[in-house]
mmCIF file with all atom_site columns, C-alpha atoms in Angstrom:
data_model
loop_
_atom_site.group_PDB
_atom_site.id
_atom_site.type_symbol
_atom_site.label_atom_id
_atom_site.label_alt_id
_atom_site.label_comp_id
_atom_site.label_asym_id
_atom_site.label_entity_id
_atom_site.label_seq_id
_atom_site.pdbx_PDB_ins_code
_atom_site.Cartn_x
_atom_site.Cartn_y
_atom_site.Cartn_z
_atom_site.occupancy
_atom_site.B_iso_or_equiv
_atom_site.pdbx_formal_charge
_atom_site.auth_seq_id
_atom_site.auth_comp_id
_atom_site.auth_asym_id
_atom_site.auth_atom_id
_atom_site.pdbx_PDB_model_num
ATOM 1   C CA . MET A 1 1   ? 0.000  0.000  0.000   1.00 47.00 ? 1   MET A CA 1
ATOM 2   C CA . ALA A 1 2   ? 2.621  2.547  1.023   1.00 50.00 ? 2   ALA A CA 1
ATOM 3   C CA . GLU A 1 3   ? 4.230  3.729  -2.194  1.00 67.00 ? 3   GLU A CA 1
ATOM 4   C CA . ILE A 1 4   ? 5.596  6.915  -0.628  1.00 67.00 ? 4   ILE A CA 1
ATOM 5   C CA . ILE A 1 5   ? 7.897  6.827  2.348   1.00 67.00 ? 5   ILE A CA 1
ATOM 6   C CA . VAL A 1 6   ? 7.057  9.447  4.941   1.00 66.00 ? 6   VAL A CA 1
ATOM 7   C CA . ASN A 1 7   ? 10.098 10.403 7.012   1.00 66.00 ? 7   ASN A CA 1
ATOM 8   C CA . GLU A 1 8   ? 12.244 13.396 7.984   1.00 71.00 ? 8   GLU A CA 1
ATOM 9   C CA . ALA A 1 9   ? 13.280 13.848 4.346   1.00 71.00 ? 9   ALA A CA 1
ATOM 10  C CA . SER A 1 10  ? 9.611  14.379 3.458   1.00 77.00 ? 10  SER A CA 1
ATOM 11  C CA . LEU A 1 11  ? 9.694  17.598 5.474   1.00 80.00 ? 11  LEU A CA 1
ATOM 12  C CA . THR A 1 12  ? 12.898 18.988 3.935   1.00 86.00 ? 12  THR A CA 1
ATOM 13  C CA . PRO A 1 13  ? 11.390 20.863 0.954   1.00 90.00 ? 13  PRO A CA 1
ATOM 14  C CA . TYR A 1 14  ? 8.801  22.491 3.198   1.00 90.00 ? 14  TYR A CA 1
ATOM 15  C CA . GLU A 1 15  ? 11.380 23.339 5.847   1.00 90.00 ? 15  GLU A CA 1
ATOM 16  C CA . ASP A 1 16  ? 13.516 24.980 3.139   1.00 92.00 ? 16  ASP A CA 1
ATOM 17  C CA . LYS A 1 17  ? 10.572 27.115 2.000   1.00 93.00 ? 17  LYS A CA 1
ATOM 18  C CA . MET A 1 18  ? 9.910  28.176 5.596   1.00 93.00 ? 18  MET A CA 1
ATOM 19  C CA . LYS A 1 19  ? 13.577 29.095 6.057   1.00 93.00 ? 19  LYS A CA 1
ATOM 20  C CA . ILE A 1 20  ? 13.436 31.214 2.894   1.00 94.00 ? 20  ILE A CA 1
ATOM 21  C CA . ALA A 1 21  ? 10.427 33.099 4.290   1.00 94.00 ? 21  ALA A CA 1
ATOM 22  C CA . LEU A 1 22  ? 12.331 33.764 7.522   1.00 93.00 ? 22  LEU A CA 1
ATOM 23  C CA . LYS A 1 23  ? 15.413 34.889 5.594   1.00 93.00 ? 23  LYS A CA 1
ATOM 24  C CA . VAL A 1 24  ? 13.303 37.377 3.619   1.00 92.00 ? 24  VAL A CA 1
ATOM 25  C CA . LEU A 1 25  ? 11.888 38.676 6.914   1.00 92.00 ? 25  LEU A CA 1
ATOM 26  C CA . GLU A 1 26  ? 15.398 39.099 8.309   1.00 89.00 ? 26  GLU A CA 1
ATOM 27  C CA . GLU A 1 27  ? 16.459 41.044 5.199   1.00 84.00 ? 27  GLU A CA 1
ATOM 28  C CA . ASP A 1 28  ? 13.370 43.238 5.503   1.00 84.00 ? 28  ASP A CA 1
ATOM 29  C CA . PHE A 1 29  ? 14.222 43.946 9.145   1.00 83.00 ? 29  PHE A CA 1
ATOM 30  C CA . ASN A 1 30  ? 17.775 44.898 8.162   1.00 75.00 ? 30  ASN A CA 1
ATOM 31  C CA . ASN A 1 31  ? 16.477 47.403 5.620   1.00 71.00 ? 31  ASN A CA 1
ATOM 32  C CA . ILE A 1 32  ? 14.353 49.316 8.118   1.00 74.00 ? 32  ILE A CA 1
ATOM 33  C CA . ARG A 1 33  ? 15.647 52.806 8.829   1.00 65.00 ? 33  ARG A CA 1
ATOM 34  C CA . ALA A 1 34  ? 15.245 52.984 12.585  1.00 67.00 ? 34  ALA A CA 1
ATOM 35  C CA . GLY A 1 35  ? 17.246 56.062 13.558  1.00 65.00 ? 35  GLY A CA 1
ATOM 36  C CA . ARG A 1 36  ? 20.620 54.352 13.731  1.00 72.00 ? 36  ARG A CA 1
ATOM 37  C CA . ALA A 1 37  ? 23.022 54.337 10.834  1.00 76.00 ? 37  ALA A CA 1
ATOM 38  C CA . ASN A 1 38  ? 23.134 50.885 9.284   1.00 78.00 ? 38  ASN A CA 1
ATOM 39  C CA . PRO A 1 39  ? 25.129 50.522 6.050   1.00 83.00 ? 39  PRO A CA 1
ATOM 40  C CA . ARG A 1 40  ? 22.966 47.555 5.011   1.00 82.00 ? 40  ARG A CA 1
ATOM 41  C CA . ILE A 1 41  ? 20.156 49.930 4.033   1.00 81.00 ? 41  ILE A CA 1
ATOM 42  C CA . LEU A 1 42  ? 22.393 50.934 1.114   1.00 83.00 ? 42  LEU A CA 1
ATOM 43  C CA . ASP A 1 43  ? 22.755 47.356 -0.176  1.00 82.00 ? 43  ASP A CA 1
ATOM 44  C CA . LYS A 1 44  ? 20.020 47.685 -2.790  1.00 83.00 ? 44  LYS A CA 1
ATOM 45  C CA . ILE A 1 45  ? 21.187 51.040 -4.162  1.00 86.00 ? 45  ILE A CA 1
ATOM 46  C CA . THR A 1 46  ? 22.889 50.866 -7.536  1.00 88.00 ? 46  THR A CA 1
ATOM 47  C CA . VAL A 1 47  ? 24.947 53.561 -9.228  1.00 89.00 ? 47  VAL A CA 1
ATOM 48  C CA . ASN A 1 48  ? 25.505 54.115 -12.938 1.00 86.00 ? 48  ASN A CA 1
ATOM 49  C CA . TYR A 1 49  ? 29.240 53.374 -13.205 1.00 84.00 ? 49  TYR A CA 1
ATOM 50  C CA . TYR A 1 50  ? 30.365 54.014 -16.787 1.00 84.00 ? 50  TYR A CA 1
ATOM 51  C CA . GLY A 1 51  ? 27.089 52.739 -18.204 1.00 84.00 ? 51  GLY A CA 1
ATOM 52  C CA . VAL A 1 52  ? 26.785 49.723 -15.889 1.00 87.00 ? 52  VAL A CA 1
ATOM 53  C CA . ASP A 1 53  ? 24.548 49.646 -12.803 1.00 88.00 ? 53  ASP A CA 1
ATOM 54  C CA . SER A 1 54  ? 26.864 48.693 -9.951  1.00 87.00 ? 54  SER A CA 1
ATOM 55  C CA . PRO A 1 55  ? 26.105 48.256 -6.246  1.00 89.00 ? 55  PRO A CA 1
ATOM 56  C CA . LEU A 1 56  ? 27.080 51.311 -4.219  1.00 86.00 ? 56  LEU A CA 1
ATOM 57  C CA . ASN A 1 57  ? 29.503 49.332 -2.054  1.00 85.00 ? 57  ASN A CA 1
ATOM 58  C CA . GLN A 1 58  ? 31.503 48.420 -5.190  1.00 88.00 ? 58  GLN A CA 1
ATOM 59  C CA . VAL A 1 59  ? 32.164 52.024 -6.220  1.00 89.00 ? 59  VAL A CA 1
ATOM 60  C CA . ALA A 1 60  ? 32.638 53.675 -2.815  1.00 89.00 ? 60  ALA A CA 1
ATOM 61  C CA . ASN A 1 61  ? 33.830 53.148 0.712   1.00 90.00 ? 61  ASN A CA 1
ATOM 62  C CA . ILE A 1 62  ? 30.897 53.147 3.167   1.00 90.00 ? 62  ILE A CA 1
ATOM 63  C CA . GLN A 1 63  ? 31.573 53.867 6.839   1.00 90.00 ? 63  GLN A CA 1
ATOM 64  C CA . VAL A 1 64  ? 29.613 54.605 10.006  1.00 89.00 ? 64  VAL A CA 1
ATOM 65  C CA . PRO A 1 65  ? 31.677 57.189 11.946  1.00 89.00 ? 65  PRO A CA 1
ATOM 66  C CA . GLU A 1 66  ? 28.834 58.033 14.351  1.00 87.00 ? 66  GLU A CA 1
ATOM 67  C CA . ALA A 1 67  ? 25.674 56.290 15.505  1.00 83.00 ? 67  ALA A CA 1
ATOM 68  C CA . ARG A 1 68  ? 23.442 58.403 13.269  1.00 84.00 ? 68  ARG A CA 1
ATOM 69  C CA . MET A 1 69  ? 25.728 59.065 10.283  1.00 88.00 ? 69  MET A CA 1
ATOM 70  C CA . ILE A 1 70  ? 26.933 57.131 7.256   1.00 89.00 ? 70  ILE A CA 1
ATOM 71  C CA . THR A 1 71  ? 29.748 58.497 5.113   1.00 92.00 ? 71  THR A CA 1
ATOM 72  C CA . ILE A 1 72  ? 30.226 57.452 1.513   1.00 90.00 ? 72  ILE A CA 1
ATOM 73  C CA . GLN A 1 73  ? 33.580 58.152 -0.100  1.00 91.00 ? 73  GLN A CA 1
ATOM 74  C CA . PRO A 1 74  ? 33.705 57.296 -3.812  1.00 91.00 ? 74  PRO A CA 1
ATOM 75  C CA . TRP A 1 75  ? 36.877 55.678 -5.091  1.00 89.00 ? 75  TRP A CA 1
ATOM 76  C CA . GLU A 1 76  ? 36.711 58.030 -8.064  1.00 88.00 ? 76  GLU A CA 1
ATOM 77  C CA . SER A 1 77  ? 35.859 61.671 -7.347  1.00 85.00 ? 77  SER A CA 1
ATOM 78  C CA . ASN A 1 78  ? 33.861 62.030 -10.589 1.00 86.00 ? 78  ASN A CA 1
ATOM 79  C CA . MET A 1 79  ? 31.351 59.454 -9.249  1.00 87.00 ? 79  MET A CA 1
ATOM 80  C CA . ILE A 1 80  ? 30.150 61.672 -6.401  1.00 89.00 ? 80  ILE A CA 1
ATOM 81  C CA . LYS A 1 81  ? 27.347 63.303 -8.429  1.00 89.00 ? 81  LYS A CA 1
ATOM 82  C CA . GLU A 1 82  ? 26.179 59.910 -9.720  1.00 88.00 ? 82  GLU A CA 1
ATOM 83  C CA . ILE A 1 83  ? 26.113 58.488 -6.181  1.00 88.00 ? 83  ILE A CA 1
ATOM 84  C CA . GLU A 1 84  ? 24.225 61.526 -4.908  1.00 88.00 ? 84  GLU A CA 1
ATOM 85  C CA . ARG A 1 85  ? 21.681 61.127 -7.722  1.00 88.00 ? 85  ARG A CA 1
ATOM 86  C CA . ALA A 1 86  ? 21.180 57.435 -6.872  1.00 88.00 ? 86  ALA A CA 1
ATOM 87  C CA . LEU A 1 87  ? 20.674 58.271 -3.184  1.00 86.00 ? 87  LEU A CA 1
ATOM 88  C CA . ASN A 1 88  ? 18.136 60.976 -4.029  1.00 86.00 ? 88  ASN A CA 1
ATOM 89  C CA . MET A 1 89  ? 16.219 58.569 -6.287  1.00 86.00 ? 89  MET A CA 1
ATOM 90  C CA . SER A 1 90  ? 16.121 55.860 -3.603  1.00 83.00 ? 90  SER A CA 1
ATOM 91  C CA . ASP A 1 91  ? 13.328 55.654 -1.054  1.00 76.00 ? 91  ASP A CA 1
ATOM 92  C CA . LEU A 1 92  ? 15.589 56.199 1.964   1.00 74.00 ? 92  LEU A CA 1
ATOM 93  C CA . GLY A 1 93  ? 13.940 59.461 2.926   1.00 75.00 ? 93  GLY A CA 1
ATOM 94  C CA . ILE A 1 94  ? 17.304 61.045 3.748   1.00 80.00 ? 94  ILE A CA 1
ATOM 95  C CA . ASN A 1 95  ? 18.909 63.942 1.888   1.00 85.00 ? 95  ASN A CA 1
ATOM 96  C CA . PRO A 1 96  ? 22.591 63.318 1.167   1.00 88.00 ? 96  PRO A CA 1
ATOM 97  C CA . GLN A 1 97  ? 25.043 66.086 2.058   1.00 88.00 ? 97  GLN A CA 1
ATOM 98  C CA . ASN A 1 98  ? 27.833 66.428 -0.504  1.00 88.00 ? 98  ASN A CA 1
ATOM 99  C CA . ASP A 1 99  ? 31.037 68.288 0.381   1.00 87.00 ? 99  ASP A CA 1
ATOM 100 C CA . GLY A 1 100 ? 32.813 67.545 -2.899  1.00 84.00 ? 100 GLY A CA 1
ATOM 101 C CA . ARG A 1 101 ? 34.763 64.484 -1.801  1.00 87.00 ? 101 ARG A CA 1
ATOM 102 C CA . LEU A 1 102 ? 32.457 62.797 0.697   1.00 91.00 ? 102 LEU A CA 1
ATOM 103 C CA . ILE A 1 103 ? 28.710 62.217 0.987   1.00 90.00 ? 103 ILE A CA 1
ATOM 104 C CA . ARG A 1 104 ? 27.143 62.205 4.433   1.00 91.00 ? 104 ARG A CA 1
ATOM 105 C CA . LEU A 1 105 ? 23.807 60.653 5.312   1.00 88.00 ? 105 LEU A CA 1
ATOM 106 C CA . ILE A 1 106 ? 22.597 61.950 8.661   1.00 86.00 ? 106 ILE A CA 1
ATOM 107 C CA . PHE A 1 107 ? 19.752 60.013 10.222  1.00 82.00 ? 107 PHE A CA 1
ATOM 108 C CA . PRO A 1 108 ? 17.292 62.107 12.249  1.00 80.00 ? 108 PRO A CA 1
ATOM 109 C CA . GLN A 1 109 ? 16.241 61.168 15.766  1.00 82.00 ? 109 GLN A CA 1
ATOM 110 C CA . LEU A 1 110 ? 13.197 58.934 15.892  1.00 79.00 ? 110 LEU A CA 1
ATOM 111 C CA . THR A 1 111 ? 9.986  60.705 16.743  1.00 83.00 ? 111 THR A CA 1
ATOM 112 C CA . GLU A 1 112 ? 7.182  58.969 18.583  1.00 88.00 ? 112 GLU A CA 1
ATOM 113 C CA . GLU A 1 113 ? 5.146  58.983 15.379  1.00 88.00 ? 113 GLU A CA 1
ATOM 114 C CA . ARG A 1 114 ? 7.996  57.330 13.439  1.00 81.00 ? 114 ARG A CA 1
ATOM 115 C CA . ARG A 1 115 ? 8.425  54.711 16.182  1.00 85.00 ? 115 ARG A CA 1
ATOM 116 C CA . LYS A 1 116 ? 4.748  53.802 15.940  1.00 90.00 ? 116 LYS A CA 1
ATOM 117 C CA . GLU A 1 117 ? 5.005  53.662 12.153  1.00 86.00 ? 117 GLU A CA 1
ATOM 118 C CA . LEU A 1 118 ? 8.046  51.362 12.412  1.00 85.00 ? 118 LEU A CA 1
ATOM 119 C CA . ALA A 1 119 ? 6.215  49.140 14.892  1.00 90.00 ? 119 ALA A CA 1
ATOM 120 C CA . ARG A 1 120 ? 3.304  48.835 12.444  1.00 92.00 ? 120 ARG A CA 1
ATOM 121 C CA . GLU A 1 121 ? 5.702  48.025 9.570   1.00 89.00 ? 121 GLU A CA 1
ATOM 122 C CA . VAL A 1 122 ? 7.504  45.367 11.598  1.00 91.00 ? 122 VAL A CA 1
ATOM 123 C CA . ASN A 1 123 ? 4.177  43.890 12.714  1.00 94.00 ? 123 ASN A CA 1
ATOM 124 C CA . GLN A 1 124 ? 2.956  43.700 9.100   1.00 95.00 ? 124 GLN A CA 1
ATOM 125 C CA . MET A 1 125 ? 6.208  42.064 7.990   1.00 93.00 ? 125 MET A CA 1
ATOM 126 C CA . GLY A 1 126 ? 5.905  39.495 10.764  1.00 94.00 ? 126 GLY A CA 1
ATOM 127 C CA . GLU A 1 127 ? 2.279  38.750 9.954   1.00 95.00 ? 127 GLU A CA 1
ATOM 128 C CA . SER A 1 128 ? 2.952  38.296 6.234   1.00 95.00 ? 128 SER A CA 1
ATOM 129 C CA . THR A 1 129 ? 5.803  35.917 7.072   1.00 95.00 ? 129 THR A CA 1
ATOM 130 C CA . LYS A 1 130 ? 3.534  33.923 9.394   1.00 94.00 ? 130 LYS A CA 1
ATOM 131 C CA . VAL A 1 131 ? 0.958  33.688 6.611   1.00 95.00 ? 131 VAL A CA 1
ATOM 132 C CA . SER A 1 132 ? 3.537  32.467 4.106   1.00 95.00 ? 132 SER A CA 1
ATOM 133 C CA . ILE A 1 133 ? 4.791  29.833 6.576   1.00 94.00 ? 133 ILE A CA 1
ATOM 134 C CA . ARG A 1 134 ? 1.213  28.679 7.191   1.00 94.00 ? 134 ARG A CA 1
ATOM 135 C CA . ASN A 1 135 ? 0.695  28.473 3.430   1.00 94.00 ? 135 ASN A CA 1
ATOM 136 C CA . VAL A 1 136 ? 3.752  26.217 3.154   1.00 93.00 ? 136 VAL A CA 1
ATOM 137 C CA . ARG A 1 137 ? 2.324  24.017 5.924   1.00 93.00 ? 137 ARG A CA 1
ATOM 138 C CA . ARG A 1 138 ? -1.050 23.855 4.157   1.00 93.00 ? 138 ARG A CA 1
ATOM 139 C CA . GLU A 1 139 ? 0.633  23.066 0.827   1.00 93.00 ? 139 GLU A CA 1
ATOM 140 C CA . GLY A 1 140 ? 2.509  20.139 2.393   1.00 91.00 ? 140 GLY A CA 1
ATOM 141 C CA . ILE A 1 141 ? -0.507 18.777 4.217   1.00 90.00 ? 141 ILE A CA 1
ATOM 142 C CA . ASP A 1 142 ? -2.718 19.086 1.120   1.00 92.00 ? 142 ASP A CA 1
ATOM 143 C CA . THR A 1 143 ? -0.116 17.251 -0.950  1.00 90.00 ? 143 THR A CA 1
ATOM 144 C CA . TYR A 1 144 ? 0.070  14.382 1.522   1.00 87.00 ? 144 TYR A CA 1
ATOM 145 C CA . ARG A 1 145 ? -3.716 14.250 1.912   1.00 90.00 ? 145 ARG A CA 1
ATOM 146 C CA . GLY A 1 146 ? -3.827 13.739 -1.849  1.00 90.00 ? 146 GLY A CA 1
ATOM 147 C CA . TYR A 1 147 ? -1.359 10.879 -1.469  1.00 87.00 ? 147 TYR A CA 1
ATOM 148 C CA . GLN A 1 148 ? -3.560 9.368  1.233   1.00 87.00 ? 148 GLN A CA 1
ATOM 149 C CA . LYS A 1 149 ? -6.641 9.600  -0.999  1.00 89.00 ? 149 LYS A CA 1
ATOM 150 C CA . GLN A 1 150 ? -4.681 7.827  -3.736  1.00 88.00 ? 150 GLN A CA 1
ATOM 151 C CA . ASN A 1 151 ? -3.781 5.140  -1.174  1.00 85.00 ? 151 ASN A CA 1
ATOM 152 C CA . LYS A 1 152 ? -0.070 5.940  -1.487  1.00 85.00 ? 152 LYS A CA 1
ATOM 153 C CA . ILE A 1 153 ? 0.224  6.497  2.277   1.00 85.00 ? 153 ILE A CA 1
ATOM 154 C CA . SER A 1 154 ? -1.807 5.293  5.238   1.00 86.00 ? 154 SER A CA 1
ATOM 155 C CA . GLU A 1 155 ? -3.924 7.441  7.537   1.00 87.00 ? 155 GLU A CA 1
ATOM 156 C CA . ASP A 1 156 ? -1.373 6.974  10.310  1.00 88.00 ? 156 ASP A CA 1
ATOM 157 C CA . GLU A 1 157 ? 1.437  8.209  8.065   1.00 86.00 ? 157 GLU A CA 1
ATOM 158 C CA . LEU A 1 158 ? -0.676 11.222 7.104   1.00 86.00 ? 158 LEU A CA 1
ATOM 159 C CA . TYR A 1 159 ? -1.391 11.952 10.765  1.00 89.00 ? 159 TYR A CA 1
ATOM 160 C CA . ASN A 1 160 ? 2.308  11.690 11.657  1.00 88.00 ? 160 ASN A CA 1
ATOM 161 C CA . PHE A 1 161 ? 3.227  13.948 8.726   1.00 88.00 ? 161 PHE A CA 1
ATOM 162 C CA . GLU A 1 162 ? 0.654  16.546 9.822   1.00 89.00 ? 162 GLU A CA 1
ATOM 163 C CA . GLN A 1 163 ? 2.039  16.463 13.373  1.00 90.00 ? 163 GLN A CA 1
ATOM 164 C CA . ASP A 1 164 ? 5.614  16.832 12.087  1.00 89.00 ? 164 ASP A CA 1
ATOM 165 C CA . MET A 1 165 ? 4.563  19.753 9.865   1.00 89.00 ? 165 MET A CA 1
ATOM 166 C CA . GLN A 1 166 ? 2.945  21.441 12.856  1.00 90.00 ? 166 GLN A CA 1
ATOM 167 C CA . VAL A 1 167 ? 6.126  21.022 14.906  1.00 88.00 ? 167 VAL A CA 1
ATOM 168 C CA . LEU A 1 168 ? 8.121  22.466 11.998  1.00 87.00 ? 168 LEU A CA 1
ATOM 169 C CA . THR A 1 169 ? 5.715  25.399 11.700  1.00 88.00 ? 169 THR A CA 1
ATOM 170 C CA . ASN A 1 170 ? 5.958  26.133 15.423  1.00 88.00 ? 170 ASN A CA 1
ATOM 171 C CA . LYS A 1 171 ? 9.762  26.423 15.302  1.00 78.00 ? 171 LYS A CA 1
#
């Protein structure tokens, strides 16, 4: 009767999908501008470098000299205008300050309103990740219920798989 073996390996593809959802959440958290200077918020910014879009960290030195400031020093001084343009076009919400050889990004203090807005954003990110993890659980359980209906696995194996998926989801 049992054509499909239900074991730990059966959970692996679903566990991988859940880990991907958590990794996306972690990346989203890293990209939140929360009042402290974090150079990772610049990871997705690209600069036109001689006709090729290049990541900012490949055309400039990025440093955090103070808790609320990021400095960007281009390796080539003629790139400073291009970097400033890319920063202005991004959705950072910070105006770059250009002194001719260095660009400064100064992060303002968090207001109470901004804190509440950040809390809402983080809550939404968490909820959407929970939903995607639940969808992975449902996908796995539905797949194995189909196998049970086709008599490829027994009811006990289906029950054990559902319990294992729940444990995996609760991690």
